[in-house]
Amino acid sequence: MLDQNDRPTPWTILESKTRVKDKWINLRTDKCQATNGDIVEPYHVLEYGNWVNVVPFCADSMELILVDEYRHGIGMPVLGLCGGAVDKEDGTDPQIAAEAAAIREMREETGHQVSLAACVLKSMPNPALQNNWVYCFVAFDAQNVGAPSFDEGHGEFCVTVKRNLIDVLTQISSGELQMPAMHVAALWSAAQFILKSDTLPQSAVPLRDDLKRYLLG
């Protein structure tokens, strides 16, 4: 049940069928044999493309740019980060395509543009049921260049919200603010990047000082 590196060995897929497939999702159902001999069926896997989210700060004020958007899965509006799916048009190299997607999604959802974004986290949204990755970016030079351009035909509508990063982290920690788990991970990864980066822009130095005071007292 362990491989040569003492890691659990993969299951064997005995049968696999596609149940639902469209531009957004591929639902696959497998019949598997676990390494202890158990037959596991049905086992449903959601095949998605990679996702991105971005932690952007206004170039002048260093305010965090968030979006307030209705989320149908939970049936309520949710305050969170800009983000979405990586499209084919974003490129073929996963990392480069993810950065392009993050910059594009922020422009589309908030009307803000950045020239560069740094990847602070690559993680698995739900590896038990999904096969994709999510890339998280941070950007410090966000400029408002116009109105958002929402995807037509998909009900997309976002309200741009600007908040102080320390206030957001405090409210998440206290339970006053609930965000998607991937967004919380991205925010704390961005905070770590801000604290440790050797290439932090001068405009973000006060933000780093605020983080130090918040975390260390």
Tab-separated table of C-alpha atoms in Angstrom:
chain	number	residue	atom	x	y	z
A	1	MET	CA	0.000	0.000	0.000
A	2	LEU	CA	3.068	2.267	0.089
A	3	ASP	CA	5.364	3.170	-2.782
A	4	GLN	CA	9.167	3.354	-2.732
A	5	ASN	CA	8.926	6.747	-0.999
A	6	ASP	CA	6.557	5.445	1.685
A	7	ARG	CA	3.643	7.354	0.191
A	8	PRO	CA	0.170	5.842	-0.339
A	9	THR	CA	-0.111	4.249	-3.786
A	10	PRO	CA	-2.822	5.355	-6.247
A	11	TRP	CA	-6.019	3.420	-6.746
A	12	THR	CA	-6.519	1.430	-9.940
A	13	ILE	CA	-9.333	2.698	-12.169
A	14	LEU	CA	-11.292	-0.326	-13.431
A	15	GLU	CA	-14.019	1.597	-15.277
A	16	SER	CA	-14.637	5.263	-16.050
A	17	LYS	CA	-17.668	7.001	-17.552
A	18	THR	CA	-18.456	10.632	-18.337
A	19	ARG	CA	-21.848	11.576	-16.889
A	20	VAL	CA	-22.076	15.288	-17.716
A	21	LYS	CA	-19.814	17.416	-19.893
A	22	ASP	CA	-20.123	21.024	-21.009
A	23	LYS	CA	-17.932	24.142	-21.218
A	24	TRP	CA	-17.805	24.473	-17.433
A	25	ILE	CA	-17.596	20.964	-15.987
A	26	ASN	CA	-16.931	17.315	-16.698
A	27	LEU	CA	-18.506	14.897	-14.217
A	28	ARG	CA	-16.685	11.548	-14.326
A	29	THR	CA	-17.763	8.401	-12.500
A	30	ASP	CA	-15.094	5.785	-11.744
A	31	LYS	CA	-15.046	2.256	-10.458
A	32	CYS	CA	-11.803	1.839	-8.550
A	33	GLN	CA	-9.822	-0.779	-6.698
A	34	ALA	CA	-8.084	0.565	-3.604
A	35	THR	CA	-4.653	-0.718	-2.647
A	36	ASN	CA	-6.157	-2.849	0.132
A	37	GLY	CA	-8.344	-4.599	-2.448
A	38	ASP	CA	-11.578	-2.717	-1.733
A	39	ILE	CA	-13.765	-1.983	-4.760
A	40	VAL	CA	-14.881	1.631	-4.539
A	41	GLU	CA	-17.880	2.580	-6.687
A	42	PRO	CA	-19.337	4.855	-7.737
A	43	TYR	CA	-16.667	7.489	-7.209
A	44	HIS	CA	-17.548	10.848	-8.757
A	45	VAL	CA	-14.816	13.223	-9.904
A	46	LEU	CA	-15.412	16.817	-11.026
A	47	GLU	CA	-12.966	17.747	-13.782
A	48	TYR	CA	-12.439	21.496	-13.911
A	49	GLY	CA	-9.931	23.733	-15.590
A	50	ASN	CA	-7.546	25.609	-13.333
A	51	TRP	CA	-8.820	28.590	-11.336
A	52	VAL	CA	-7.252	31.844	-10.179
A	53	ASN	CA	-7.871	34.534	-7.627
A	54	VAL	CA	-6.034	37.770	-6.990
A	55	VAL	CA	-5.355	39.940	-3.934
A	56	PRO	CA	-5.063	43.438	-5.494
A	57	PHE	CA	-4.229	46.705	-3.778
A	58	CYS	CA	-4.948	50.218	-5.051
A	59	ALA	CA	-1.747	51.866	-6.234
A	60	ASP	CA	-2.398	55.096	-4.308
A	61	SER	CA	-4.150	54.052	-1.081
A	62	MET	CA	-3.086	50.393	-0.699
A	63	GLU	CA	-6.717	49.496	-0.055
A	64	LEU	CA	-7.650	45.902	-0.779
A	65	ILE	CA	-10.014	45.530	-3.751
A	66	LEU	CA	-12.770	42.966	-3.216
A	67	VAL	CA	-15.958	42.029	-5.039
A	68	ASP	CA	-19.412	41.469	-3.578
A	69	GLU	CA	-21.213	38.928	-5.767
A	70	TYR	CA	-24.250	36.658	-5.495
A	71	ARG	CA	-23.185	33.008	-5.247
A	72	HIS	CA	-25.954	30.629	-6.247
A	73	GLY	CA	-24.454	27.526	-4.604
A	74	ILE	CA	-25.010	29.028	-1.170
A	75	GLY	CA	-27.849	31.301	-2.282
A	76	MET	CA	-26.486	34.580	-0.940
A	77	PRO	CA	-24.078	37.406	-1.808
A	78	VAL	CA	-20.488	36.737	-0.764
A	79	LEU	CA	-17.668	39.224	-0.322
A	80	GLY	CA	-14.446	37.830	-1.750
A	81	LEU	CA	-11.557	38.140	-4.159
A	82	CYS	CA	-11.591	38.708	-7.897
A	83	GLY	CA	-11.075	35.480	-9.779
A	84	GLY	CA	-12.357	32.835	-12.114
A	85	ALA	CA	-11.369	30.146	-14.569
A	86	VAL	CA	-8.255	30.077	-16.719
A	87	ASP	CA	-9.354	30.244	-20.381
A	88	LYS	CA	-7.612	28.735	-23.386
A	89	GLU	CA	-6.951	32.260	-24.622
A	90	ASP	CA	-4.839	32.953	-21.502
A	91	GLY	CA	-2.037	30.674	-22.767
A	92	THR	CA	-0.722	27.124	-22.597
A	93	ASP	CA	1.926	27.382	-19.882
A	94	PRO	CA	-0.038	26.877	-16.607
A	95	GLN	CA	1.760	29.533	-14.561
A	96	ILE	CA	1.819	32.195	-17.287
A	97	ALA	CA	-1.790	31.483	-18.236
A	98	ALA	CA	-2.853	31.740	-14.595
A	99	GLU	CA	-1.258	35.169	-14.202
A	100	ALA	CA	-2.903	36.371	-17.425
A	101	ALA	CA	-6.255	35.062	-16.201
A	102	ALA	CA	-5.879	36.783	-12.828
A	103	ILE	CA	-5.142	40.138	-14.458
A	104	ARG	CA	-7.990	39.661	-16.951
A	105	GLU	CA	-10.542	38.654	-14.300
A	106	MET	CA	-9.713	41.677	-12.148
A	107	ARG	CA	-10.155	44.011	-15.106
A	108	GLU	CA	-13.456	42.386	-16.073
A	109	GLU	CA	-14.915	42.275	-12.546
A	110	THR	CA	-13.716	45.596	-11.097
A	111	GLY	CA	-12.474	47.813	-13.921
A	112	HIS	CA	-9.025	47.884	-12.314
A	113	GLN	CA	-5.867	47.036	-14.233
A	114	VAL	CA	-2.456	45.846	-13.040
A	115	SER	CA	0.740	45.327	-14.985
A	116	LEU	CA	2.192	42.511	-12.895
A	117	ALA	CA	0.994	39.963	-10.354
A	118	ALA	CA	3.095	37.670	-8.153
A	119	CYS	CA	1.971	34.118	-7.447
A	120	VAL	CA	1.833	33.541	-3.679
A	121	LEU	CA	0.069	30.172	-3.526
A	122	LYS	CA	-0.734	27.167	-5.702
A	123	SER	CA	-3.138	24.759	-4.049
A	124	MET	CA	-5.760	22.071	-4.644
A	125	PRO	CA	-9.344	23.262	-4.075
A	126	ASN	CA	-10.706	19.814	-3.147
A	127	PRO	CA	-8.453	16.909	-4.231
A	128	ALA	CA	-10.894	14.259	-3.012
A	129	LEU	CA	-13.440	15.275	-5.646
A	130	GLN	CA	-11.741	17.696	-8.072
A	131	ASN	CA	-8.714	17.439	-10.345
A	132	ASN	CA	-7.809	21.118	-10.770
A	133	TRP	CA	-5.464	23.670	-9.220
A	134	VAL	CA	-6.019	27.221	-8.013
A	135	TYR	CA	-3.327	29.894	-8.379
A	136	CYS	CA	-3.378	32.885	-6.041
A	137	PHE	CA	-1.738	36.201	-6.941
A	138	VAL	CA	-1.004	39.520	-5.254
A	139	ALA	CA	-0.697	42.871	-7.063
A	140	PHE	CA	0.121	46.348	-5.756
A	141	ASP	CA	-0.385	48.698	-8.690
A	142	ALA	CA	-4.119	48.470	-9.382
A	143	GLN	CA	-5.475	51.462	-11.291
A	144	ASN	CA	-9.099	52.111	-12.169
A	145	VAL	CA	-9.192	52.234	-15.984
A	146	GLY	CA	-12.909	52.061	-16.638
A	147	ALA	CA	-16.144	50.222	-15.962
A	148	PRO	CA	-16.262	46.452	-15.346
A	149	SER	CA	-17.092	44.223	-18.313
A	150	PHE	CA	-19.144	41.334	-16.960
A	151	ASP	CA	-19.608	38.072	-18.846
A	152	GLU	CA	-22.857	38.270	-20.785
A	153	GLY	CA	-25.415	35.511	-20.491
A	154	HIS	CA	-24.119	34.148	-17.165
A	155	GLY	CA	-25.769	36.502	-14.676
A	156	GLU	CA	-22.433	37.962	-13.585
A	157	PHE	CA	-22.666	41.148	-11.542
A	158	CYS	CA	-20.087	42.336	-9.006
A	159	VAL	CA	-19.947	45.334	-6.707
A	160	THR	CA	-16.411	46.598	-6.153
A	161	VAL	CA	-15.581	47.043	-2.453
A	162	LYS	CA	-12.378	48.589	-1.093
A	163	ARG	CA	-11.308	47.614	2.405
A	164	ASN	CA	-8.348	47.831	4.733
A	165	LEU	CA	-6.432	44.525	4.738
A	166	ILE	CA	-5.993	44.455	8.524
A	167	ASP	CA	-9.729	45.019	9.034
A	168	VAL	CA	-10.526	42.143	6.667
A	169	LEU	CA	-8.105	39.753	8.388
A	170	THR	CA	-9.478	40.756	11.800
A	171	GLN	CA	-13.072	40.166	10.742
A	172	ILE	CA	-12.235	36.803	9.196
A	173	SER	CA	-10.471	35.704	12.393
A	174	SER	CA	-13.384	36.817	14.583
A	175	GLY	CA	-15.995	35.154	12.366
A	176	GLU	CA	-17.650	38.455	11.521
A	177	LEU	CA	-16.738	37.982	7.859
A	178	GLN	CA	-17.083	34.674	6.025
A	179	MET	CA	-15.218	34.171	2.771
A	180	PRO	CA	-14.568	31.185	0.497
A	181	ALA	CA	-11.812	29.020	1.986
A	182	MET	CA	-9.581	29.510	-1.066
A	183	HIS	CA	-9.840	33.269	-0.634
A	184	VAL	CA	-8.901	33.106	3.041
A	185	ALA	CA	-5.835	31.026	2.148
A	186	ALA	CA	-4.920	33.533	-0.565
A	187	LEU	CA	-5.213	36.488	1.808
A	188	TRP	CA	-2.948	34.940	4.429
A	189	SER	CA	-0.469	33.880	1.744
A	190	ALA	CA	-0.470	37.446	0.434
A	191	ALA	CA	0.129	38.706	3.980
A	192	GLN	CA	3.120	36.384	4.308
A	193	PHE	CA	4.456	37.587	0.953
A	194	ILE	CA	4.138	41.213	2.049
A	195	LEU	CA	6.026	40.483	5.269
A	196	LYS	CA	8.875	38.582	3.621
A	197	SER	CA	9.272	40.022	0.116
A	198	ASP	CA	12.569	41.675	-0.832
A	199	THR	CA	10.940	43.311	-3.858
A	200	LEU	CA	8.012	45.021	-2.162
A	201	PRO	CA	7.204	48.376	-3.800
A	202	GLN	CA	7.841	51.415	-1.636
A	203	SER	CA	4.130	52.231	-1.607
A	204	ALA	CA	3.419	48.912	0.154
A	205	VAL	CA	5.958	49.382	2.974
A	206	PRO	CA	3.370	51.039	5.290
A	207	LEU	CA	1.122	48.034	4.653
A	208	ARG	CA	3.928	45.718	5.763
A	209	ASP	CA	4.409	47.817	8.892
A	210	ASP	CA	0.688	47.548	9.676
A	211	LEU	CA	0.837	43.776	9.258
A	212	LYS	CA	3.792	43.513	11.618
A	213	ARG	CA	1.940	45.495	14.285
A	214	TYR	CA	-1.215	43.425	13.771
A	215	LEU	CA	0.529	40.062	14.021
A	216	LEU	CA	3.206	40.850	16.589
A	217	GLY	CA	1.485	43.504	18.668
